[in-house]
PDB file of C-alpha atoms in Angstrom:
ATOM      1  CA  MET A   1     -19.193 -23.709  14.189  1.00 74.00           C
ATOM      2  CA  PRO A   2     -17.992 -23.142  10.627  1.00 86.00           C
ATOM      3  CA  SER A   3     -15.734 -25.679   8.971  1.00 94.00           C
ATOM      4  CA  ILE A   4     -11.999 -25.100   9.231  1.00 97.00           C
ATOM      5  CA  ARG A   5     -10.390 -23.633   6.127  1.00 98.00           C
ATOM      6  CA  ASN A   6      -6.843 -24.530   5.159  1.00 98.00           C
ATOM      7  CA  VAL A   7      -5.946 -20.913   4.556  1.00 98.00           C
ATOM      8  CA  VAL A   8      -7.779 -17.601   4.796  1.00 98.00           C
ATOM      9  CA  ILE A   9      -6.239 -14.604   3.034  1.00 98.00           C
ATOM     10  CA  ILE A  10      -7.138 -11.211   4.481  1.00 97.00           C
ATOM     11  CA  GLY A  11      -6.766  -8.574   1.767  1.00 95.00           C
ATOM     12  CA  SER A  12      -6.889  -8.649  -2.016  1.00 92.00           C
ATOM     13  CA  GLY A  13      -4.141  -6.500  -3.486  1.00 93.00           C
ATOM     14  CA  PRO A  14      -1.249  -7.910  -5.558  1.00 96.00           C
ATOM     15  CA  ALA A  15       0.143  -9.718  -2.498  1.00 97.00           C
ATOM     16  CA  GLY A  16      -3.104 -11.337  -1.384  1.00 97.00           C
ATOM     17  CA  LEU A  17      -4.234 -12.375  -4.850  1.00 97.00           C
ATOM     18  CA  THR A  18      -0.823 -13.823  -5.743  1.00 98.00           C
ATOM     19  CA  ALA A  19      -0.945 -15.782  -2.487  1.00 98.00           C
ATOM     20  CA  ALA A  20      -4.403 -16.960  -3.550  1.00 98.00           C
ATOM     21  CA  ILE A  21      -3.139 -18.113  -6.959  1.00 98.00           C
ATOM     22  CA  TYR A  22      -0.356 -20.169  -5.419  1.00 98.00           C
ATOM     23  CA  THR A  23      -2.368 -21.669  -2.564  1.00 98.00           C
ATOM     24  CA  ALA A  24      -5.219 -22.483  -4.944  1.00 98.00           C
ATOM     25  CA  ARG A  25      -2.815 -24.268  -7.289  1.00 98.00           C
ATOM     26  CA  ALA A  26      -1.640 -26.243  -4.258  1.00 97.00           C
ATOM     27  CA  ASN A  27      -5.242 -27.457  -3.797  1.00 97.00           C
ATOM     28  CA  LEU A  28      -5.606 -25.605  -0.484  1.00 98.00           C
ATOM     29  CA  GLU A  29      -8.911 -23.973  -1.561  1.00 97.00           C
ATOM     30  CA  PRO A  30      -8.083 -20.547  -0.098  1.00 98.00           C
ATOM     31  CA  LEU A  31     -10.740 -18.077   0.986  1.00 98.00           C
ATOM     32  CA  ILE A  32      -9.972 -14.437   0.140  1.00 98.00           C
ATOM     33  CA  LEU A  33     -11.674 -11.857   2.338  1.00 97.00           C
ATOM     34  CA  GLU A  34     -11.348  -8.899   0.015  1.00 94.00           C
ATOM     35  CA  GLY A  35     -12.673  -6.052   2.140  1.00 88.00           C
ATOM     36  CA  GLU A  36     -15.559  -3.762   1.272  1.00 81.00           C
ATOM     37  CA  PRO A  37     -15.685  -1.323  -1.670  1.00 73.00           C
ATOM     38  CA  SER A  38     -16.753   1.489   0.667  1.00 56.00           C
ATOM     39  CA  SER A  39     -13.696   1.050   2.854  1.00 44.00           C
ATOM     40  CA  THR A  40     -10.704   3.342   2.308  1.00 48.00           C
ATOM     41  CA  SER A  41      -8.379   1.348   4.560  1.00 47.00           C
ATOM     42  CA  ASP A  42      -8.653  -2.005   2.781  1.00 54.00           C
ATOM     43  CA  GLN A  43      -9.906  -1.221  -0.705  1.00 63.00           C
ATOM     44  CA  PRO A  44     -10.550  -4.500  -2.565  1.00 76.00           C
ATOM     45  CA  GLY A  45      -7.753  -4.858  -5.090  1.00 73.00           C
ATOM     46  CA  GLY A  46      -5.457  -2.602  -3.104  1.00 77.00           C
ATOM     47  CA  GLN A  47      -3.957   0.722  -4.095  1.00 75.00           C
ATOM     48  CA  LEU A  48      -3.751  -0.264  -7.770  1.00 77.00           C
ATOM     49  CA  MET A  49      -7.515   0.206  -7.921  1.00 75.00           C
ATOM     50  CA  LEU A  50      -6.788   3.933  -7.534  1.00 63.00           C
ATOM     51  CA  THR A  51      -4.124   3.925 -10.256  1.00 63.00           C
ATOM     52  CA  THR A  52      -4.768   4.650 -13.912  1.00 62.00           C
ATOM     53  CA  GLU A  53      -1.931   3.289 -16.036  1.00 75.00           C
ATOM     54  CA  VAL A  54       0.710   0.923 -14.680  1.00 83.00           C
ATOM     55  CA  GLU A  55       3.780   0.850 -16.916  1.00 82.00           C
ATOM     56  CA  ASN A  56       6.331  -0.877 -14.684  1.00 87.00           C
ATOM     57  CA  PHE A  57       4.648  -4.238 -14.118  1.00 92.00           C
ATOM     58  CA  PRO A  58       6.546  -6.890 -16.108  1.00 95.00           C
ATOM     59  CA  GLY A  59       4.715  -8.487 -19.009  1.00 96.00           C
ATOM     60  CA  PHE A  60       2.787  -5.423 -20.144  1.00 94.00           C
ATOM     61  CA  PRO A  61       5.037  -3.537 -22.582  1.00 94.00           C
ATOM     62  CA  GLU A  62       2.257  -1.084 -23.451  1.00 92.00           C
ATOM     63  CA  GLY A  63       1.186  -0.637 -19.840  1.00 89.00           C
ATOM     64  CA  VAL A  64      -2.022  -1.780 -18.172  1.00 91.00           C
ATOM     65  CA  MET A  65      -4.767  -0.053 -16.219  1.00 87.00           C
ATOM     66  CA  GLY A  66      -4.479  -0.714 -12.492  1.00 85.00           C
ATOM     67  CA  PRO A  67      -8.040  -2.023 -12.053  1.00 87.00           C
ATOM     68  CA  ASP A  68      -7.648  -4.253 -15.136  1.00 93.00           C
ATOM     69  CA  LEU A  69      -4.445  -5.735 -13.756  1.00 93.00           C
ATOM     70  CA  MET A  70      -6.104  -6.544 -10.446  1.00 93.00           C
ATOM     71  CA  ALA A  71      -9.155  -8.008 -12.203  1.00 94.00           C
ATOM     72  CA  ASN A  72      -6.772 -10.362 -14.036  1.00 95.00           C
ATOM     73  CA  PHE A  73      -5.094 -11.334 -10.750  1.00 96.00           C
ATOM     74  CA  ARG A  74      -8.486 -12.093  -9.227  1.00 96.00           C
ATOM     75  CA  GLN A  75      -9.778 -14.050 -12.220  1.00 96.00           C
ATOM     76  CA  GLN A  76      -6.636 -16.164 -12.222  1.00 97.00           C
ATOM     77  CA  ALA A  77      -7.016 -16.985  -8.528  1.00 97.00           C
ATOM     78  CA  LEU A  78     -10.667 -17.952  -8.973  1.00 97.00           C
ATOM     79  CA  ARG A  79      -9.812 -20.095 -11.983  1.00 97.00           C
ATOM     80  CA  PHE A  80      -7.660 -22.327  -9.787  1.00 97.00           C
ATOM     81  CA  GLY A  81     -10.284 -22.739  -7.088  1.00 97.00           C
ATOM     82  CA  ALA A  82      -9.932 -19.779  -4.732  1.00 98.00           C
ATOM     83  CA  GLU A  83     -13.096 -18.365  -3.196  1.00 97.00           C
ATOM     84  CA  ALA A  84     -13.452 -14.598  -2.802  1.00 97.00           C
ATOM     85  CA  LYS A  85     -15.892 -12.655  -0.666  1.00 96.00           C
ATOM     86  CA  LEU A  86     -16.379  -8.890  -0.490  1.00 94.00           C
ATOM     87  CA  GLU A  87     -16.319  -8.900   3.301  1.00 95.00           C
ATOM     88  CA  LYS A  88     -14.404  -6.741   5.756  1.00 93.00           C
ATOM     89  CA  VAL A  89     -12.710  -8.509   8.639  1.00 96.00           C
ATOM     90  CA  THR A  90     -13.638  -6.830  11.918  1.00 96.00           C
ATOM     91  CA  ARG A  91     -11.867  -9.047  14.442  1.00 97.00           C
ATOM     92  CA  VAL A  92      -9.354 -11.882  14.619  1.00 98.00           C
ATOM     93  CA  ASP A  93      -8.212 -14.204  17.370  1.00 98.00           C
ATOM     94  CA  PHE A  94      -4.799 -15.742  16.785  1.00 98.00           C
ATOM     95  CA  SER A  95      -4.321 -16.909  20.381  1.00 97.00           C
ATOM     96  CA  GLU A  96      -5.030 -20.550  19.521  1.00 97.00           C
ATOM     97  CA  ARG A  97      -5.646 -22.772  16.524  1.00 96.00           C
ATOM     98  CA  PRO A  98      -7.808 -22.976  14.604  1.00 97.00           C
ATOM     99  CA  PHE A  99      -7.634 -19.216  14.153  1.00 98.00           C
ATOM    100  CA  LYS A 100     -10.884 -17.299  14.464  1.00 98.00           C
ATOM    101  CA  ILE A 101     -12.000 -14.561  12.062  1.00 98.00           C
ATOM    102  CA  TRP A 102     -15.053 -12.337  12.310  1.00 97.00           C
ATOM    103  CA  VAL A 103     -16.770 -10.271   9.641  1.00 96.00           C
ATOM    104  CA  GLY A 104     -19.699  -8.043  10.452  1.00 92.00           C
ATOM    105  CA  ASP A 105     -20.375  -7.780  14.190  1.00 93.00           C
ATOM    106  CA  PRO A 106     -17.028  -8.076  16.007  1.00 94.00           C
ATOM    107  CA  GLU A 107     -18.850  -8.829  19.263  1.00 94.00           C
ATOM    108  CA  ALA A 108     -20.593 -11.902  17.885  1.00 94.00           C
ATOM    109  CA  ALA A 109     -20.116 -14.933  20.103  1.00 93.00           C
ATOM    110  CA  GLU A 110     -19.061 -17.229  17.292  1.00 95.00           C
ATOM    111  CA  PRO A 111     -16.497 -16.383  14.584  1.00 96.00           C
ATOM    112  CA  THR A 112     -17.538 -16.280  10.941  1.00 97.00           C
ATOM    113  CA  TYR A 113     -14.580 -18.358   9.763  1.00 98.00           C
ATOM    114  CA  LEU A 114     -12.022 -20.760  11.196  1.00 98.00           C
ATOM    115  CA  ALA A 115      -8.630 -21.330   9.611  1.00 98.00           C
ATOM    116  CA  HIS A 116      -5.609 -23.585  10.053  1.00 98.00           C
ATOM    117  CA  SER A 117      -3.461 -20.795   8.595  1.00 98.00           C
ATOM    118  CA  VAL A 118      -3.881 -17.116   7.752  1.00 98.00           C
ATOM    119  CA  ILE A 119      -2.100 -14.886   5.252  1.00 98.00           C
ATOM    120  CA  VAL A 120      -2.333 -11.194   6.132  1.00 98.00           C
ATOM    121  CA  SER A 121      -2.124  -8.900   3.106  1.00 97.00           C
ATOM    122  CA  THR A 122      -4.088  -5.856   4.222  1.00 96.00           C
ATOM    123  CA  GLY A 123      -1.603  -3.417   2.686  1.00 94.00           C
ATOM    124  CA  ALA A 124      -0.916   0.169   3.599  1.00 91.00           C
ATOM    125  CA  ARG A 125      -2.447   3.467   2.642  1.00 87.00           C
ATOM    126  CA  SER A 126      -0.747   6.689   1.682  1.00 85.00           C
ATOM    127  CA  LEU A 127      -1.424   9.541   4.053  1.00 89.00           C
ATOM    128  CA  MET A 128      -3.139  12.311   2.137  1.00 92.00           C
ATOM    129  CA  LEU A 129      -3.703  16.050   2.485  1.00 95.00           C
ATOM    130  CA  ASP A 130      -7.500  15.656   2.838  1.00 93.00           C
ATOM    131  CA  LEU A 131      -8.253  18.373   0.316  1.00 95.00           C
ATOM    132  CA  PRO A 132     -11.182  18.496  -2.136  1.00 93.00           C
ATOM    133  CA  ASN A 133     -10.319  16.967  -5.549  1.00 91.00           C
ATOM    134  CA  GLU A 134      -7.339  15.109  -4.110  1.00 93.00           C
ATOM    135  CA  HIS A 135      -8.653  11.556  -4.460  1.00 88.00           C
ATOM    136  CA  ALA A 136     -10.498  12.335  -7.697  1.00 90.00           C
ATOM    137  CA  LEU A 137      -7.267  13.513  -9.332  1.00 94.00           C
ATOM    138  CA  ILE A 138      -5.093  10.569  -8.292  1.00 90.00           C
ATOM    139  CA  GLY A 139      -3.699   9.292 -11.574  1.00 88.00           C
ATOM    140  CA  HIS A 140      -4.566  12.588 -13.258  1.00 93.00           C
ATOM    141  CA  GLY A 141      -1.737  14.726 -11.921  1.00 95.00           C
ATOM    142  CA  VAL A 142      -1.843  13.754  -8.256  1.00 95.00           C
ATOM    143  CA  SER A 143       0.318  10.814  -7.194  1.00 93.00           C
ATOM    144  CA  THR A 144       1.725   9.127  -4.111  1.00 89.00           C
ATOM    145  CA  CYS A 145       4.489   7.223  -5.916  1.00 87.00           C
ATOM    146  CA  ALA A 146       7.344   8.865  -7.800  1.00 88.00           C
ATOM    147  CA  THR A 147       8.753   5.507  -8.897  1.00 83.00           C
ATOM    148  CA  CYS A 148       5.400   4.610 -10.429  1.00 83.00           C
ATOM    149  CA  ASP A 149       4.499   7.894 -12.098  1.00 89.00           C
ATOM    150  CA  GLY A 150       7.619  10.037 -12.480  1.00 91.00           C
ATOM    151  CA  PHE A 151       8.106   9.052 -16.113  1.00 91.00           C
ATOM    152  CA  PHE A 152       4.842  10.762 -17.085  1.00 93.00           C
ATOM    153  CA  PHE A 153       6.198  14.171 -16.034  1.00 96.00           C
ATOM    154  CA  ARG A 154       9.193  14.426 -18.324  1.00 96.00           C
ATOM    155  CA  GLY A 155       9.840  18.121 -18.985  1.00 96.00           C
ATOM    156  CA  HIS A 156       7.149  19.305 -16.536  1.00 97.00           C
ATOM    157  CA  GLU A 157       7.167  21.491 -13.452  1.00 97.00           C
ATOM    158  CA  ILE A 158       5.882  19.543 -10.466  1.00 98.00           C
ATOM    159  CA  ALA A 159       5.606  19.762  -6.684  1.00 98.00           C
ATOM    160  CA  VAL A 160       6.338  17.340  -3.842  1.00 97.00           C
ATOM    161  CA  VAL A 161       4.794  17.727  -0.379  1.00 97.00           C
ATOM    162  CA  GLY A 162       6.712  16.529   2.671  1.00 95.00           C
ATOM    163  CA  GLY A 163       9.927  16.944   4.580  1.00 93.00           C
ATOM    164  CA  GLY A 164      11.105  13.471   5.515  1.00 90.00           C
ATOM    165  CA  ASP A 165      13.402  11.027   3.774  1.00 86.00           C
ATOM    166  CA  SER A 166      10.629   9.775   1.491  1.00 84.00           C
ATOM    167  CA  ALA A 167       9.712  13.248   0.264  1.00 92.00           C
ATOM    168  CA  VAL A 168      13.308  14.285  -0.325  1.00 93.00           C
ATOM    169  CA  GLU A 169      14.103  10.990  -2.043  1.00 88.00           C
ATOM    170  CA  GLU A 170      11.079  11.355  -4.303  1.00 92.00           C
ATOM    171  CA  ALA A 171      11.920  14.969  -5.134  1.00 95.00           C
ATOM    172  CA  THR A 172      15.470  13.986  -6.027  1.00 94.00           C
ATOM    173  CA  PHE A 173      14.277  11.038  -8.124  1.00 93.00           C
ATOM    174  CA  LEU A 174      11.780  13.227  -9.977  1.00 96.00           C
ATOM    175  CA  THR A 175      14.525  15.587 -11.157  1.00 96.00           C
ATOM    176  CA  LYS A 176      15.462  12.825 -13.601  1.00 95.00           C
ATOM    177  CA  PHE A 177      12.283  13.670 -15.483  1.00 96.00           C
ATOM    178  CA  ALA A 178      10.904  17.066 -14.477  1.00 97.00           C
ATOM    179  CA  ASP A 179      12.460  20.400 -15.412  1.00 97.00           C
ATOM    180  CA  LYS A 180      11.665  21.751 -11.961  1.00 97.00           C
ATOM    181  CA  VAL A 181      10.572  20.234  -8.652  1.00 98.00           C
ATOM    182  CA  VAL A 182       9.147  22.424  -5.897  1.00 98.00           C
ATOM    183  CA  LEU A 183       9.545  20.760  -2.474  1.00 97.00           C
ATOM    184  CA  ILE A 184       6.838  22.088  -0.159  1.00 97.00           C
ATOM    185  CA  HIS A 185       7.375  21.734   3.580  1.00 97.00           C
ATOM    186  CA  ARG A 186       5.346  23.258   6.393  1.00 94.00           C
ATOM    187  CA  ARG A 187       8.439  23.979   8.511  1.00 95.00           C
ATOM    188  CA  ASP A 188      11.677  25.866   7.924  1.00 94.00           C
ATOM    189  CA  GLU A 189      13.889  22.789   8.014  1.00 92.00           C
ATOM    190  CA  LEU A 190      13.670  19.249   6.706  1.00 92.00           C
ATOM    191  CA  ARG A 191      13.248  16.144   8.834  1.00 89.00           C
ATOM    192  CA  ALA A 192      15.189  14.054   6.334  1.00 87.00           C
ATOM    193  CA  SER A 193      18.631  12.647   7.070  1.00 87.00           C
ATOM    194  CA  LYS A 194      21.583  14.982   6.540  1.00 92.00           C
ATOM    195  CA  ILE A 195      22.823  13.230   3.409  1.00 91.00           C
ATOM    196  CA  MET A 196      19.358  13.354   1.827  1.00 89.00           C
ATOM    197  CA  GLN A 197      19.015  17.036   2.711  1.00 93.00           C
ATOM    198  CA  ASP A 198      22.360  17.867   1.150  1.00 94.00           C
ATOM    199  CA  ARG A 199      21.380  16.156  -2.082  1.00 91.00           C
ATOM    200  CA  ALA A 200      18.159  18.114  -2.328  1.00 93.00           C
ATOM    201  CA  LEU A 201      19.527  21.485  -1.273  1.00 94.00           C
ATOM    202  CA  ASN A 202      22.375  21.197  -3.767  1.00 96.00           C
ATOM    203  CA  ASN A 203      20.204  20.044  -6.653  1.00 97.00           C
ATOM    204  CA  PRO A 204      19.637  22.953  -9.070  1.00 97.00           C
ATOM    205  CA  LYS A 205      16.311  21.480 -10.223  1.00 97.00           C
ATOM    206  CA  ILE A 206      14.807  21.502  -6.708  1.00 97.00           C
ATOM    207  CA  GLU A 207      13.262  24.686  -5.325  1.00 97.00           C
ATOM    208  CA  MET A 208      12.501  24.735  -1.611  1.00 97.00           C
ATOM    209  CA  ARG A 209       9.225  26.227  -0.454  1.00 97.00           C
ATOM    210  CA  TRP A 210       9.652  26.588   3.303  1.00 97.00           C
ATOM    211  CA  ASN A 211       6.886  27.240   5.862  1.00 97.00           C
ATOM    212  CA  SER A 212       4.253  26.356   3.301  1.00 97.00           C
ATOM    213  CA  LYS A 213       1.291  24.029   2.959  1.00 97.00           C
ATOM    214  CA  VAL A 214      -0.998  23.126   0.074  1.00 97.00           C
ATOM    215  CA  VAL A 215      -4.496  24.504   0.684  1.00 97.00           C
ATOM    216  CA  GLU A 216      -6.128  23.956  -2.710  1.00 97.00           C
ATOM    217  CA  ILE A 217      -5.793  21.509  -5.584  1.00 97.00           C
ATOM    218  CA  LYS A 218      -7.123  22.907  -8.847  1.00 97.00           C
ATOM    219  CA  GLY A 219      -8.702  20.948 -11.663  1.00 96.00           C
ATOM    220  CA  ASP A 220     -11.733  18.846 -12.497  1.00 92.00           C
ATOM    221  CA  THR A 221     -10.445  16.077 -14.756  1.00 93.00           C
ATOM    222  CA  LYS A 222      -6.708  16.799 -14.433  1.00 95.00           C
ATOM    223  CA  LEU A 223      -4.453  18.828 -12.160  1.00 97.00           C
ATOM    224  CA  ASP A 224      -4.342  22.473 -13.244  1.00 96.00           C
ATOM    225  CA  GLY A 225      -2.211  23.814 -10.397  1.00 97.00           C
ATOM    226  CA  ILE A 226      -2.173  24.244  -6.631  1.00 97.00           C
ATOM    227  CA  VAL A 227      -2.479  27.012  -4.075  1.00 98.00           C
ATOM    228  CA  VAL A 228       0.064  27.154  -1.254  1.00 98.00           C
ATOM    229  CA  GLU A 229      -0.194  29.147   1.956  1.00 98.00           C
ATOM    230  CA  ASP A 230       2.658  30.534   4.015  1.00 97.00           C
ATOM    231  CA  THR A 231       2.283  29.061   7.507  1.00 96.00           C
ATOM    232  CA  VAL A 232       3.839  32.177   9.062  1.00 96.00           C
ATOM    233  CA  THR A 233       2.259  35.078   7.154  1.00 96.00           C
ATOM    234  CA  GLY A 234      -0.877  33.387   5.788  1.00 97.00           C
ATOM    235  CA  GLU A 235      -0.076  34.716   2.317  1.00 97.00           C
ATOM    236  CA  ARG A 236      -1.279  32.531  -0.545  1.00 97.00           C
ATOM    237  CA  ALA A 237       0.274  31.912  -3.940  1.00 97.00           C
ATOM    238  CA  ASP A 238      -0.650  29.958  -7.080  1.00 97.00           C
ATOM    239  CA  LEU A 239       1.799  27.383  -8.377  1.00 97.00           C
ATOM    240  CA  GLU A 240       1.296  26.292 -11.971  1.00 96.00           C
ATOM    241  CA  VAL A 241       2.418  22.705 -11.644  1.00 97.00           C
ATOM    242  CA  SER A 242       1.155  19.754 -13.659  1.00 97.00           C
ATOM    243  CA  GLY A 243       2.049  17.165 -11.035  1.00 97.00           C
ATOM    244  CA  LEU A 244       1.645  16.939  -7.263  1.00 97.00           C
ATOM    245  CA  PHE A 245       3.354  14.127  -5.363  1.00 96.00           C
ATOM    246  CA  VAL A 246       2.144  13.633  -1.799  1.00 95.00           C
ATOM    247  CA  ALA A 247       4.930  12.117   0.320  1.00 92.00           C
ATOM    248  CA  ILE A 248       3.866  12.643   3.912  1.00 92.00           C
ATOM    249  CA  GLY A 249       4.012   8.991   4.896  1.00 86.00           C
ATOM    250  CA  HIS A 250       2.168   5.675   4.793  1.00 85.00           C
ATOM    251  CA  GLN A 251       0.004   3.924   7.348  1.00 91.00           C
ATOM    252  CA  PRO A 252      -0.113   0.119   7.352  1.00 95.00           C
ATOM    253  CA  ASN A 253      -3.555  -1.399   7.825  1.00 95.00           C
ATOM    254  CA  THR A 254      -2.688  -3.305  10.994  1.00 96.00           C
ATOM    255  CA  ASP A 255      -5.214  -2.082  13.564  1.00 95.00           C
ATOM    256  CA  LEU A 256      -6.855  -5.522  13.499  1.00 96.00           C
ATOM    257  CA  PHE A 257      -3.682  -7.181  14.709  1.00 98.00           C
ATOM    258  CA  VAL A 258      -2.596  -4.932  17.582  1.00 97.00           C
ATOM    259  CA  GLY A 259      -1.700  -7.096  20.563  1.00 96.00           C
ATOM    260  CA  GLN A 260      -1.659 -10.270  18.467  1.00 97.00           C
ATOM    261  CA  LEU A 261       1.117  -9.859  15.913  1.00 98.00           C
ATOM    262  CA  ASP A 262       4.505  -8.243  16.485  1.00 97.00           C
ATOM    263  CA  MET A 263       4.874  -4.840  14.841  1.00 97.00           C
ATOM    264  CA  GLU A 264       7.515  -2.237  14.346  1.00 96.00           C
ATOM    265  CA  ASP A 265       7.044   1.153  16.011  1.00 94.00           C
ATOM    266  CA  ASN A 266       5.509   2.473  12.785  1.00 91.00           C
ATOM    267  CA  GLY A 267       2.875  -0.273  12.741  1.00 95.00           C
ATOM    268  CA  TYR A 268       4.306  -2.510  10.027  1.00 96.00           C
ATOM    269  CA  LEU A 269       4.152  -6.232  10.750  1.00 98.00           C
ATOM    270  CA  ILE A 270       7.429  -7.967  11.553  1.00 97.00           C
ATOM    271  CA  THR A 271       8.108 -11.044   9.441  1.00 97.00           C
ATOM    272  CA  GLY A 272      10.982 -13.460   9.010  1.00 94.00           C
ATOM    273  CA  SER A 273      10.531 -15.774  11.965  1.00 78.00           C
ATOM    274  CA  GLY A 274      12.771 -18.782  11.468  1.00 77.00           C
ATOM    275  CA  GLU A 275      13.402 -20.027   7.943  1.00 82.00           C
ATOM    276  CA  ARG A 276      10.142 -18.675   6.539  1.00 92.00           C
ATOM    277  CA  VAL A 277      10.593 -15.079   5.401  1.00 96.00           C
ATOM    278  CA  THR A 278       6.886 -14.201   5.613  1.00 98.00           C
ATOM    279  CA  ALA A 279       6.203 -15.845   8.987  1.00 98.00           C
ATOM    280  CA  THR A 280       4.954 -13.650  11.819  1.00 97.00           C
ATOM    281  CA  ASN A 281       5.503 -14.338  15.514  1.00 96.00           C
ATOM    282  CA  VAL A 282       2.375 -16.531  15.527  1.00 97.00           C
ATOM    283  CA  GLU A 283       2.896 -20.031  14.100  1.00 96.00           C
ATOM    284  CA  GLY A 284       0.636 -20.427  11.074  1.00 97.00           C
ATOM    285  CA  VAL A 285       0.102 -16.707  10.420  1.00 98.00           C
ATOM    286  CA  PHE A 286       2.012 -15.163   7.535  1.00 98.00           C
ATOM    287  CA  ALA A 287       2.162 -11.609   6.179  1.00 98.00           C
ATOM    288  CA  CYS A 288       3.059 -10.228   2.775  1.00 98.00           C
ATOM    289  CA  GLY A 289       2.955  -7.044   0.720  1.00 97.00           C
ATOM    290  CA  ASP A 290       2.843  -3.474   1.941  1.00 94.00           C
ATOM    291  CA  VAL A 291       1.542  -4.453   5.385  1.00 97.00           C
ATOM    292  CA  GLN A 292       5.096  -5.592   6.177  1.00 97.00           C
ATOM    293  CA  ASP A 293       7.125  -3.711   3.550  1.00 94.00           C
ATOM    294  CA  HIS A 294       7.838  -0.021   4.058  1.00 87.00           C
ATOM    295  CA  THR A 295      10.906  -0.017   1.807  1.00 86.00           C
ATOM    296  CA  TYR A 296       9.855  -0.947  -1.723  1.00 88.00           C
ATOM    297  CA  ARG A 297       6.040  -0.641  -1.845  1.00 84.00           C
ATOM    298  CA  GLN A 298       5.721  -1.777  -5.458  1.00 89.00           C
ATOM    299  CA  ALA A 299       3.098  -4.029  -7.000  1.00 91.00           C
ATOM    300  CA  ILE A 300       5.748  -6.444  -8.238  1.00 95.00           C
ATOM    301  CA  THR A 301       7.464  -6.777  -4.847  1.00 96.00           C
ATOM    302  CA  ALA A 302       4.084  -7.224  -3.167  1.00 96.00           C
ATOM    303  CA  ALA A 303       3.205  -9.985  -5.633  1.00 97.00           C
ATOM    304  CA  GLY A 304       6.554 -11.644  -5.026  1.00 97.00           C
ATOM    305  CA  SER A 305       6.058 -11.660  -1.271  1.00 97.00           C
ATOM    306  CA  GLY A 306       2.551 -13.045  -1.797  1.00 98.00           C
ATOM    307  CA  CYS A 307       4.107 -15.981  -3.628  1.00 98.00           C
ATOM    308  CA  SER A 308       6.538 -16.464  -0.730  1.00 98.00           C
ATOM    309  CA  ALA A 309       3.715 -16.358   1.826  1.00 98.00           C
ATOM    310  CA  ALA A 310       1.737 -18.959  -0.105  1.00 98.00           C
ATOM    311  CA  ILE A 311       4.690 -21.329  -0.285  1.00 98.00           C
ATOM    312  CA  ASP A 312       5.485 -20.716   3.398  1.00 98.00           C
ATOM    313  CA  ALA A 313       1.875 -21.448   4.345  1.00 98.00           C
ATOM    314  CA  GLU A 314       1.731 -24.578   2.167  1.00 98.00           C
ATOM    315  CA  ARG A 315       4.911 -25.990   3.709  1.00 97.00           C
ATOM    316  CA  TRP A 316       3.789 -25.095   7.225  1.00 97.00           C
ATOM    317  CA  LEU A 317       0.425 -26.792   6.702  1.00 98.00           C
ATOM    318  CA  GLU A 318       2.134 -29.881   5.323  1.00 97.00           C
ATOM    319  CA  ALA A 319       4.387 -30.095   8.373  1.00 96.00           C
ATOM    320  CA  ASN A 320       1.870 -29.176  11.071  1.00 96.00           C
ATOM    321  CA  VAL A 321      -1.659 -29.984   9.884  1.00 94.00           C
ATOM    322  CA  HIS A 322      -1.607 -32.436   6.977  1.00 88.00           C
ATOM    323  CA  SER A 323       1.325 -34.620   8.075  1.00 72.00           C
TER     324      SER A 323
END
C-alpha cells in the first residue's frame, strides 16, 4: 500500500494551486493531481489556461496572460515543497480514512494514493455550442465571461447566447461597454427571472433575437462574425459582431464524487459544514473554487477559497491526525 499523504489536492486551477501554496508552507507536503492535458473536463491549470489576457487579477496592472499566471501559481507551490503530477483521478473512496484515490485503472484492487485529507478543486466548465472554431477563438472574440472580457469590447457590437439569468445578466452588464448587444435565444421567451427580463427588454442597447440559434462562427485568428438560424423558418442571417459571449450554463466537474459528497441539484458541491467554510459533508474532505461556487466564478475568488480550504485542512489535520 502507498504511504499516507497529509493532503492530496485534486485539480490545479487557481483554487487548487493556492491551496497547494498554503499547505506546502504549512509543511504538509501536498500532492497535486493536476489532471491530464488531453482532458477537457479537468484541464491542468483550469479555465485560465484557455484565457489570453487577464486584466482583473490584482497585482498585474498591465494584465497577465492566463497560462503565465497559472505557471506562476504552480512554480510558487513547488517552491514551497508541493509535488505535482499530471495524472487524472478516475476514482475516489471517501467512505473511510485514510481516503483512497485512484489514477489510471479505476478497477484496480489497490488505490494509487492514500490521504489523511483531500481538497477537491476540480472546477467547472462552461457549456459550449460545439461549433467549429469555437474553442480556437476563445480569447479572440469568443468568451464565456462578461465580467472578465467585457472591457475589451468598448464601442463594439456583440452577441450573447442564452436565455437564463446568466445570459440576461451578462447582456445587461455588457451594455456598459458595447454599443449594441444582440441577445440570441432559441425560444420565443426568456427563462430568466421577471426582473432580469424587464431590465433586458427595456434596455435600448439590447436587441432580442428570438427563435434563433448560432450555427456558424466565422474567423480563423479572430471572430469575424456569426451566422444565426431561425428555429421556426430555417432562414439564416449573418451578424457582423466582433464578440460572442456564450452563456448557456456551467457544469461542475463532480462526476467523481456522486454518492460520496453532498451536492446541490445542479451538481455543485455543498460546503460550509460546521465552522469550516470549505468543509464538505465528509470529515477531512474540503472543496474550493468553481466546483462549489456557481455565483462568482472568478480567478480571485477561487484563489481565496483555495486559501480557506488549505487553512481548514491544516487545522483539521492538527486536531484529528497530528494531535
